[in-house]
PDB file of C-alpha atoms in Angstrom:
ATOM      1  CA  UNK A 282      10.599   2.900   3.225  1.00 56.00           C
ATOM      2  CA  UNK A 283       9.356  -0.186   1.084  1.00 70.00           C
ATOM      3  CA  UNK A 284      11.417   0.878  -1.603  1.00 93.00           C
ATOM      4  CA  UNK A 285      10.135  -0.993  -4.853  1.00 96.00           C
ATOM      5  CA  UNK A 286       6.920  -3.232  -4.911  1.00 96.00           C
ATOM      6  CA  UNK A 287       5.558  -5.670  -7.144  1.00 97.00           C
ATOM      7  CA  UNK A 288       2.330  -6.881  -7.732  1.00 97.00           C
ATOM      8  CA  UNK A 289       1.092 -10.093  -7.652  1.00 98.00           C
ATOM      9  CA  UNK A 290       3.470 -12.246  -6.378  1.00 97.00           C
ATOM     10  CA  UNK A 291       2.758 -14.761  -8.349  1.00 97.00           C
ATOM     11  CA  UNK A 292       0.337 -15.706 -11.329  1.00 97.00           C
ATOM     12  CA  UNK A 293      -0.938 -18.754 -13.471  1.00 97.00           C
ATOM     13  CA  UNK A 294      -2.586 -17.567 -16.326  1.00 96.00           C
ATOM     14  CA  UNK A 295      -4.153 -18.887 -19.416  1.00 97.00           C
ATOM     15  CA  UNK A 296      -2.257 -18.529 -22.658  1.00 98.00           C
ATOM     16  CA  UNK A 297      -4.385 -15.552 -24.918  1.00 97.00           C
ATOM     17  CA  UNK A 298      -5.079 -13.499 -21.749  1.00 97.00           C
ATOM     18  CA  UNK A 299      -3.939  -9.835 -21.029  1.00 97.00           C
ATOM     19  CA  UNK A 300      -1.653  -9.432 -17.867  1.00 97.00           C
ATOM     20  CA  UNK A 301      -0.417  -6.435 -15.885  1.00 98.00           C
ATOM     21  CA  UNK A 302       2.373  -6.906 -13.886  1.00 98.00           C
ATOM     22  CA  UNK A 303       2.505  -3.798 -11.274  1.00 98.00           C
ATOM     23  CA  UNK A 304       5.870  -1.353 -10.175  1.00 98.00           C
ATOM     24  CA  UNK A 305       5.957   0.790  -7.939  1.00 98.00           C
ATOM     25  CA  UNK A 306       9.209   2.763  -6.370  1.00 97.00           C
ATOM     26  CA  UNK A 307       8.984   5.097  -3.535  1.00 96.00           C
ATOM     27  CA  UNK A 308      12.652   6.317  -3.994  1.00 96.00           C
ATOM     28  CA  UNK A 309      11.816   8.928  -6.528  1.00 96.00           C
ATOM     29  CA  UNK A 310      14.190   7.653  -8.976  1.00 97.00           C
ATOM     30  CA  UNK A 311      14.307   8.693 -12.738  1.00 97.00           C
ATOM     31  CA  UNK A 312      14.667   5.320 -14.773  1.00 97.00           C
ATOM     32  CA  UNK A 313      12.787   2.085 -14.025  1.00 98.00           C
ATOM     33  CA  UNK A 314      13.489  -0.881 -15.740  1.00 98.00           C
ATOM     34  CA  UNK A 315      11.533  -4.255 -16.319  1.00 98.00           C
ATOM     35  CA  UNK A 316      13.669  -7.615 -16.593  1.00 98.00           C
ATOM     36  CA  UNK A 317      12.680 -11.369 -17.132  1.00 97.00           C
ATOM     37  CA  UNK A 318      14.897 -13.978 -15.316  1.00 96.00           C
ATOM     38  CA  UNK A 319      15.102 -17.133 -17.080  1.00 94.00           C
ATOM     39  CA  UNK A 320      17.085 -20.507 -15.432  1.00 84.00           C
ATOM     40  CA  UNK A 321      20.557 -20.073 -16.594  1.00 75.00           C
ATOM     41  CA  UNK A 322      20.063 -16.654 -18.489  1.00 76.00           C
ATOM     42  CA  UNK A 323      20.753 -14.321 -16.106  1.00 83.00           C
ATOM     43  CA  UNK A 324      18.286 -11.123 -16.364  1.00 93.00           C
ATOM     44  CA  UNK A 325      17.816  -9.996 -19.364  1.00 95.00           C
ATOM     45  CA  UNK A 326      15.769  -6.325 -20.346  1.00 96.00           C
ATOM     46  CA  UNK A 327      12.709  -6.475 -21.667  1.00 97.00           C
ATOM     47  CA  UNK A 328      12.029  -2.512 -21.549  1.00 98.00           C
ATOM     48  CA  UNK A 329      13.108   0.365 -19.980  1.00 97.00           C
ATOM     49  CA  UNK A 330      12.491   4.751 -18.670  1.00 97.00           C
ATOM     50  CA  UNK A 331      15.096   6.508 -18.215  1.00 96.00           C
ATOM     51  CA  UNK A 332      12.267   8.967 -16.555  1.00 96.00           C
ATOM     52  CA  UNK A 333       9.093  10.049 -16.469  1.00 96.00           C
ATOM     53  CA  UNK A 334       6.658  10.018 -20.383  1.00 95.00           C
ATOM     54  CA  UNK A 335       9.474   8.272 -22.292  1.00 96.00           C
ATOM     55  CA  UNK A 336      10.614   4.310 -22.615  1.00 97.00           C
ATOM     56  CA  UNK A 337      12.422   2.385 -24.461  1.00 96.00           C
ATOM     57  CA  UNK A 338      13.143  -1.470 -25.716  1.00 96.00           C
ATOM     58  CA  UNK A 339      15.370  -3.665 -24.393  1.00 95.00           C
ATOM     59  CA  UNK A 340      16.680  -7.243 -25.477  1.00 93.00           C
ATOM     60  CA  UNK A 341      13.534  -8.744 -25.668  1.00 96.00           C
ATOM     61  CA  UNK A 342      10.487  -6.413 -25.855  1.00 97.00           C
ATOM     62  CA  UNK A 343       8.053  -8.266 -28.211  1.00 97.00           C
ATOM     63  CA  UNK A 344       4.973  -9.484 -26.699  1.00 97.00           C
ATOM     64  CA  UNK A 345       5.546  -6.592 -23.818  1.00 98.00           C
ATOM     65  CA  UNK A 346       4.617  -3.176 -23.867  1.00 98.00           C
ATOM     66  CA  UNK A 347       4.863  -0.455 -20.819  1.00 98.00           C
ATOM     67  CA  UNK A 348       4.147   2.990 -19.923  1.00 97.00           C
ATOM     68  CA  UNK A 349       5.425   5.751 -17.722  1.00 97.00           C
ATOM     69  CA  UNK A 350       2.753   8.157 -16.719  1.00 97.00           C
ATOM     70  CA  UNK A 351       4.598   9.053 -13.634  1.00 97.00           C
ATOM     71  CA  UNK A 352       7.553   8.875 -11.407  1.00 97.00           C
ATOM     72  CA  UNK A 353       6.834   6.201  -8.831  1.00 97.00           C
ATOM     73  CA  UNK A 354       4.586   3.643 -11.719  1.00 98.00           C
ATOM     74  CA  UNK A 355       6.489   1.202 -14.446  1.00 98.00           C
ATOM     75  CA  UNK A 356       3.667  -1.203 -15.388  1.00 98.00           C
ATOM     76  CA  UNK A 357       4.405  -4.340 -17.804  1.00 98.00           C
ATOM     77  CA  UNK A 358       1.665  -5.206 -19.838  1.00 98.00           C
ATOM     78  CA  UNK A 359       1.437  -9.297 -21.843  1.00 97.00           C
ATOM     79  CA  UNK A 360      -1.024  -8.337 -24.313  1.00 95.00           C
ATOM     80  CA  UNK A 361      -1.849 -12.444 -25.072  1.00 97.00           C
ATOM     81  CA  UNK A 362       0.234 -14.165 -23.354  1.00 97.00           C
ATOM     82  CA  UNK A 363       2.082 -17.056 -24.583  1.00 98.00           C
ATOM     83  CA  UNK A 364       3.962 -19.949 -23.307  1.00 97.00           C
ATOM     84  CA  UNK A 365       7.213 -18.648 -23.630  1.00 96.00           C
ATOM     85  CA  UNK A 366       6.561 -16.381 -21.029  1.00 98.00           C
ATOM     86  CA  UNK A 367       6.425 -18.231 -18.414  1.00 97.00           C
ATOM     87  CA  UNK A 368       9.513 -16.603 -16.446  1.00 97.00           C
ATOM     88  CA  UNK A 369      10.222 -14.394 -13.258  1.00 97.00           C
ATOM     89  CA  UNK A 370       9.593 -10.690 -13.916  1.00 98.00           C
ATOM     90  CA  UNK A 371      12.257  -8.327 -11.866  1.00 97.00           C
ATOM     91  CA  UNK A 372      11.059  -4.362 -11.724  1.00 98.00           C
ATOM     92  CA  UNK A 373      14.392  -2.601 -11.269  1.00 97.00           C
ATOM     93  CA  UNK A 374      14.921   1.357 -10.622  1.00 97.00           C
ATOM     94  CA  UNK A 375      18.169   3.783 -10.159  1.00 96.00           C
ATOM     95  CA  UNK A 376      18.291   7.403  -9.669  1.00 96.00           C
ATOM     96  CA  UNK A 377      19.928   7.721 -13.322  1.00 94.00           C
ATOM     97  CA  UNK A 378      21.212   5.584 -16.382  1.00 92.00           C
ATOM     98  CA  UNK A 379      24.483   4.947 -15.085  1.00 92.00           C
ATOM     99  CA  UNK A 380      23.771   4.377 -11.002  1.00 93.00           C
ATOM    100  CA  UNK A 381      22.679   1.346  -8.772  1.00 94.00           C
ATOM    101  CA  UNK A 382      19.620  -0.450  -9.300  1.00 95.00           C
ATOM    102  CA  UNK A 383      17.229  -1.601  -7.019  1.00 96.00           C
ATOM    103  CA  UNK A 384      15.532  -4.244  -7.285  1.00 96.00           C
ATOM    104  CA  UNK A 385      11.172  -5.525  -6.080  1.00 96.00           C
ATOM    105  CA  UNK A 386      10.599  -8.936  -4.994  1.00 95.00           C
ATOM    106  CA  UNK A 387      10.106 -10.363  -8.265  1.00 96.00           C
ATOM    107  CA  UNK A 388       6.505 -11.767  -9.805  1.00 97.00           C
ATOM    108  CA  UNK A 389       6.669 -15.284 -11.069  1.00 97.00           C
ATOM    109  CA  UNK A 390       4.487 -15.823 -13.668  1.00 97.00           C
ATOM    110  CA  UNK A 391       3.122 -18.871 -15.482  1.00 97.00           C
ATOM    111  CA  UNK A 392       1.269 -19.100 -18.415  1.00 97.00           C
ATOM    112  CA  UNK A 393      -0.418 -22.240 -19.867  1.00 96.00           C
TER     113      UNK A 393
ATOM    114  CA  UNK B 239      22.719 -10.506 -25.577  1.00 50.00           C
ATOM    115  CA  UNK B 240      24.577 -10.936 -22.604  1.00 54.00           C
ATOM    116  CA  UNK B 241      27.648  -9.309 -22.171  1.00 68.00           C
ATOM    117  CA  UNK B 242      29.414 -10.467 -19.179  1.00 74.00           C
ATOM    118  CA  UNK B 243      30.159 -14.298 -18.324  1.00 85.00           C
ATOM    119  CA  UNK B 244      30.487 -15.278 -15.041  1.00 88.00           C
ATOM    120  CA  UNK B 245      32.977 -17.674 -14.006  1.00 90.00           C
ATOM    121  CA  UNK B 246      32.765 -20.831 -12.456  1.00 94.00           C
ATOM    122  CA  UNK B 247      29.299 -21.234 -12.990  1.00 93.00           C
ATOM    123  CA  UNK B 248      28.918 -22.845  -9.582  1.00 95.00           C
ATOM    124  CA  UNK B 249      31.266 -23.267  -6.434  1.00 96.00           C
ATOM    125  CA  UNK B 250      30.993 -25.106  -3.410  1.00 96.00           C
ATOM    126  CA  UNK B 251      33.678 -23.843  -0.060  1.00 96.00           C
ATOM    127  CA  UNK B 252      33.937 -24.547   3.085  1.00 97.00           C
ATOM    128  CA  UNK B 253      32.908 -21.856   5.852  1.00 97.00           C
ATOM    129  CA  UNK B 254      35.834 -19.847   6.577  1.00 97.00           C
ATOM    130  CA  UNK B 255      37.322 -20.179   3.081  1.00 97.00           C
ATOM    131  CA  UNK B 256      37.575 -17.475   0.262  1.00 97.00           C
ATOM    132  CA  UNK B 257      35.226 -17.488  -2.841  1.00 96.00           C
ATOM    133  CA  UNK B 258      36.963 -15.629  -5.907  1.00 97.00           C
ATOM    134  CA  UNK B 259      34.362 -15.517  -9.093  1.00 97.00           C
ATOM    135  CA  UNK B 260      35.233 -14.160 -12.096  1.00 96.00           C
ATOM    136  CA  UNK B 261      33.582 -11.302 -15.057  1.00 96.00           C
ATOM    137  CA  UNK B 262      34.657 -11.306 -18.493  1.00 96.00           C
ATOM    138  CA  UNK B 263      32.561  -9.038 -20.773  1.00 95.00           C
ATOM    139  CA  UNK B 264      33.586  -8.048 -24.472  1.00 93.00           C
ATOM    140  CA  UNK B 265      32.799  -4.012 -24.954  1.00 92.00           C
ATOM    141  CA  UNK B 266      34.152  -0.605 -23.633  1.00 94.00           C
ATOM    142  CA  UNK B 267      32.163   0.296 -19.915  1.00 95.00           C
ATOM    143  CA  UNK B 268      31.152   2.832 -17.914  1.00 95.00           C
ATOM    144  CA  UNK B 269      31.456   0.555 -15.221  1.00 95.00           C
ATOM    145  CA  UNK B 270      30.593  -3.028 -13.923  1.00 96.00           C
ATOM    146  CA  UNK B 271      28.396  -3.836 -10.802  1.00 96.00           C
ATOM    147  CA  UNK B 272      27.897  -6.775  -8.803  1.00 97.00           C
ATOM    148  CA  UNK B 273      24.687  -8.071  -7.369  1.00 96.00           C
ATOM    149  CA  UNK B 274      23.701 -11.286  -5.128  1.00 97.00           C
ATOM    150  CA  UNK B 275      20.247 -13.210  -5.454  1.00 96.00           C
ATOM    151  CA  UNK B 276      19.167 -15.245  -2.745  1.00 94.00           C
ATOM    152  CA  UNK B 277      17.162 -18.333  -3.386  1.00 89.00           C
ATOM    153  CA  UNK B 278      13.816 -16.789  -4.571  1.00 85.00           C
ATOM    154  CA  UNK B 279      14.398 -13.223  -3.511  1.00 90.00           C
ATOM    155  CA  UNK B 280      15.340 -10.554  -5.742  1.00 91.00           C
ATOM    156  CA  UNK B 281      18.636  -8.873  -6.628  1.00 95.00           C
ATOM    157  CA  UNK B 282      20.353  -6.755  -4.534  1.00 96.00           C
ATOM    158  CA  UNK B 283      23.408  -4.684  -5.090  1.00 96.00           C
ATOM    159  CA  UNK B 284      27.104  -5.152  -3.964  1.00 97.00           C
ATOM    160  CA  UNK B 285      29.710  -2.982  -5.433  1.00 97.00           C
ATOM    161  CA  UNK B 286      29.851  -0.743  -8.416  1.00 96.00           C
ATOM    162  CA  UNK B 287      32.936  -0.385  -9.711  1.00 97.00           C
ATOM    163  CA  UNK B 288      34.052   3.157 -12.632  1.00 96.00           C
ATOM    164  CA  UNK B 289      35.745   2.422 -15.348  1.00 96.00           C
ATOM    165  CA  UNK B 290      38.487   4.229 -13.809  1.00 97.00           C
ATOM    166  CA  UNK B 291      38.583   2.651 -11.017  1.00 97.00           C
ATOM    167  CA  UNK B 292      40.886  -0.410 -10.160  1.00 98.00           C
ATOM    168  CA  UNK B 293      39.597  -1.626  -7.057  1.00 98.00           C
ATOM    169  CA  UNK B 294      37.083  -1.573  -4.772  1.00 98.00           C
ATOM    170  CA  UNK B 295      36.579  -3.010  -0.926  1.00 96.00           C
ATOM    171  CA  UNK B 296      33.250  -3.182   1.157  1.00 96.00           C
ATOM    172  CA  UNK B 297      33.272  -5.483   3.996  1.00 96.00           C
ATOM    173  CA  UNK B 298      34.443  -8.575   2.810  1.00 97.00           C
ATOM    174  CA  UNK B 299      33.869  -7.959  -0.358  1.00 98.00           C
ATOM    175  CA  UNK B 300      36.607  -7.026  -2.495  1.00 98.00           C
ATOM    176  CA  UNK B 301      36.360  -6.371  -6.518  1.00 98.00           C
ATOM    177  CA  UNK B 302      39.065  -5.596  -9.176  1.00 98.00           C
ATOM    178  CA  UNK B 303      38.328  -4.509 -12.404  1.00 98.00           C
ATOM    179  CA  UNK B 304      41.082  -4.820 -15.379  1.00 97.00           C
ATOM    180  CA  UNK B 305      39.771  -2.698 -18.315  1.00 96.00           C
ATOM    181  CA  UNK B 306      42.718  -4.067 -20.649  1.00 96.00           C
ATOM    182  CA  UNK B 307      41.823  -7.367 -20.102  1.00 96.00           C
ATOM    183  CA  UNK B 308      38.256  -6.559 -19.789  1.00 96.00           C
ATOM    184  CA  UNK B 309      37.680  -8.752 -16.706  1.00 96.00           C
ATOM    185  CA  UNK B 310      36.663  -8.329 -13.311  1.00 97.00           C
ATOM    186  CA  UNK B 311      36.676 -10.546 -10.070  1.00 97.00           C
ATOM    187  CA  UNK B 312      34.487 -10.602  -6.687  1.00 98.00           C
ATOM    188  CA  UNK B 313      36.474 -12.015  -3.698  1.00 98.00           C
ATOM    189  CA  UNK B 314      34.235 -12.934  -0.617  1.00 97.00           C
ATOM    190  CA  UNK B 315      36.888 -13.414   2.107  1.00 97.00           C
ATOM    191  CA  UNK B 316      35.782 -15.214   5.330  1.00 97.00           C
ATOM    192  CA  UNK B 317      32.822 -16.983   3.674  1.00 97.00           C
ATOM    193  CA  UNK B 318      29.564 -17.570   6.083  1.00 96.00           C
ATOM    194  CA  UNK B 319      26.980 -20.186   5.782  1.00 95.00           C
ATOM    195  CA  UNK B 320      24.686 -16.592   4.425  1.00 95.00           C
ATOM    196  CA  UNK B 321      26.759 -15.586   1.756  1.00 97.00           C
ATOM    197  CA  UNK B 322      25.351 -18.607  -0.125  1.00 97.00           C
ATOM    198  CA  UNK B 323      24.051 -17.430  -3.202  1.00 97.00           C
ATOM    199  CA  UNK B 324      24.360 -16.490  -6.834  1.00 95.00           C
ATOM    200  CA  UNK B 325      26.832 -14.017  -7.819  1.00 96.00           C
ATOM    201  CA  UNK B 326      25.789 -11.298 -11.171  1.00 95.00           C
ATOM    202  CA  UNK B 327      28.126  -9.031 -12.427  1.00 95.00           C
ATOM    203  CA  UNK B 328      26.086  -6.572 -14.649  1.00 95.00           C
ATOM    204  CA  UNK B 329      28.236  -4.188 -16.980  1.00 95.00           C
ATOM    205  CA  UNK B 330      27.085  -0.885 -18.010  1.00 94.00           C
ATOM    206  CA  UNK B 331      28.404  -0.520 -21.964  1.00 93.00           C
ATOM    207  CA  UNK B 332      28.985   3.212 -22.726  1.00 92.00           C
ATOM    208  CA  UNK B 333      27.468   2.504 -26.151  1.00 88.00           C
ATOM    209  CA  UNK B 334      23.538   2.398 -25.182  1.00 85.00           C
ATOM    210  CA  UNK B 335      24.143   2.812 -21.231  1.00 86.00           C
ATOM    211  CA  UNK B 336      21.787  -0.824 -20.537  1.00 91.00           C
ATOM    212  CA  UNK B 337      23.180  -2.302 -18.024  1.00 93.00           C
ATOM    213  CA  UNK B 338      23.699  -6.384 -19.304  1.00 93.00           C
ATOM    214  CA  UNK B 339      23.646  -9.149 -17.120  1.00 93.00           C
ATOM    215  CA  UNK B 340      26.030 -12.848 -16.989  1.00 91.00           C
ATOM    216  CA  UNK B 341      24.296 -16.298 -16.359  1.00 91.00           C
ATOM    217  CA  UNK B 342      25.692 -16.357 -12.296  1.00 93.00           C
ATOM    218  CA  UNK B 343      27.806 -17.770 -10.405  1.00 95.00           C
ATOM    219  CA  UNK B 344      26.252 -20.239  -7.854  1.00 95.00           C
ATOM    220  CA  UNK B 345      28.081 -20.158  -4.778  1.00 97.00           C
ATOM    221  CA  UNK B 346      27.127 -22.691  -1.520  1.00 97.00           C
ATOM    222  CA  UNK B 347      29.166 -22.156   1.425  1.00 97.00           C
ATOM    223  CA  UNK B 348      29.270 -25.558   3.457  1.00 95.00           C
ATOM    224  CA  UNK B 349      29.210 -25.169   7.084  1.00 90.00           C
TER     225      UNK B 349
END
């Protein structure tokens, strides 16, 4: 069971391009969550599902934008990225709103 | 914004000592969970701890939870060289059920 995976591992990438960062849970869990991890910030959430066709913001959605076409998928989309965005990017899921979360290896990204 | 803070920020022990870290968050829960992060690695889950709940024991791992005071602690009894780490508690507020995140607590465990 690989439970969630995360793809790339990491990425440098050119301030102005378009990024997909890729989720992907084999637990069958309802809500999916995407997180940024910034050095002495903790996680904070950029955007969340609570299941399948629906999301919602977080703390800090701008510049992001997801979607939730199925289950097991939670993709993260920079549309142009900018500098501040260089962070780690955590892809999180639980079976429902108020259970565990489990967390994917993490994608550190770096734009310039 | 974040609603628990962790505290110490860091801690250094000896092997064979007990850590104790500390949670203070400000709103009303639906409960409080605690999650370690290796160097690099991603999050993974502890304890999660109800509202209701007082206290809660896995392993060495014990956590207390004091809704009046709003304040939690993670005890790590018998430290090992492994259980260096950093320490998140996460609280679940029952006002928008997102789960919010502290800075850490960076614990090294000296052999």
């Amino acid at each position: 069971i690989a439970g969630i995976t995360q793809a790339p591992t990491s990425q440098i990438l050119a301030a102005g391009r378009r990024m997909t960062l890729r989720c992907t849970q084999d637990m069958r869990h309802n809500a999916m969550y995407w997180y940024r991890q910034d050095l002495g910030l903790g996680l904070r959430l950029i955007h969340y599902s609570n299941t399948a066709g629906t999301t919602g913001k977080g703390e800090v959605p701008d510049g992001y934008s997801v979607s939730r076409a199925n289950t097991d998928d939670f993709p993260l989309t920079l549309a142009s990225a900018v500098p501040s965005q260089t962070s780690v990017y955590f892809c999180a899921s639980s079976a429902g709103v108020a259970d565990t979360q489990y967390f994917g290896p993490g994608t550190r990204l770096t734009v310039l | 914004s974040q609603q628990g803070e962790e505290d110490p920020q860091a801690l250094s022990i000896q092997e064979g000592e007990n850590a104790t870290m500390n949670c203070s968050y400000k709103t009303s829960i639906n409960n409080l969970q605690w999650y370690r992060q290796n160097s690099g690695r991603g999050l993974v889950h502890l304890i999660l701890i109800r509202s209701n709940e007082r206290e809660k024991h896995s392993g060495r791992l014990r956590v207390t939870l004091d809704t009046s005071k709003k304040s939690s602690s993670l005890l790590i009894t018998a430290s090992r060289a492994a259980d260096t780490a950093s320490y998140f508690c996460a609280t679940l507020p029952i006002s928008d059920y997102k789960l919010s995140f502290g800075a850490g607590t960076t614990v090294t465990v000296r052999a």
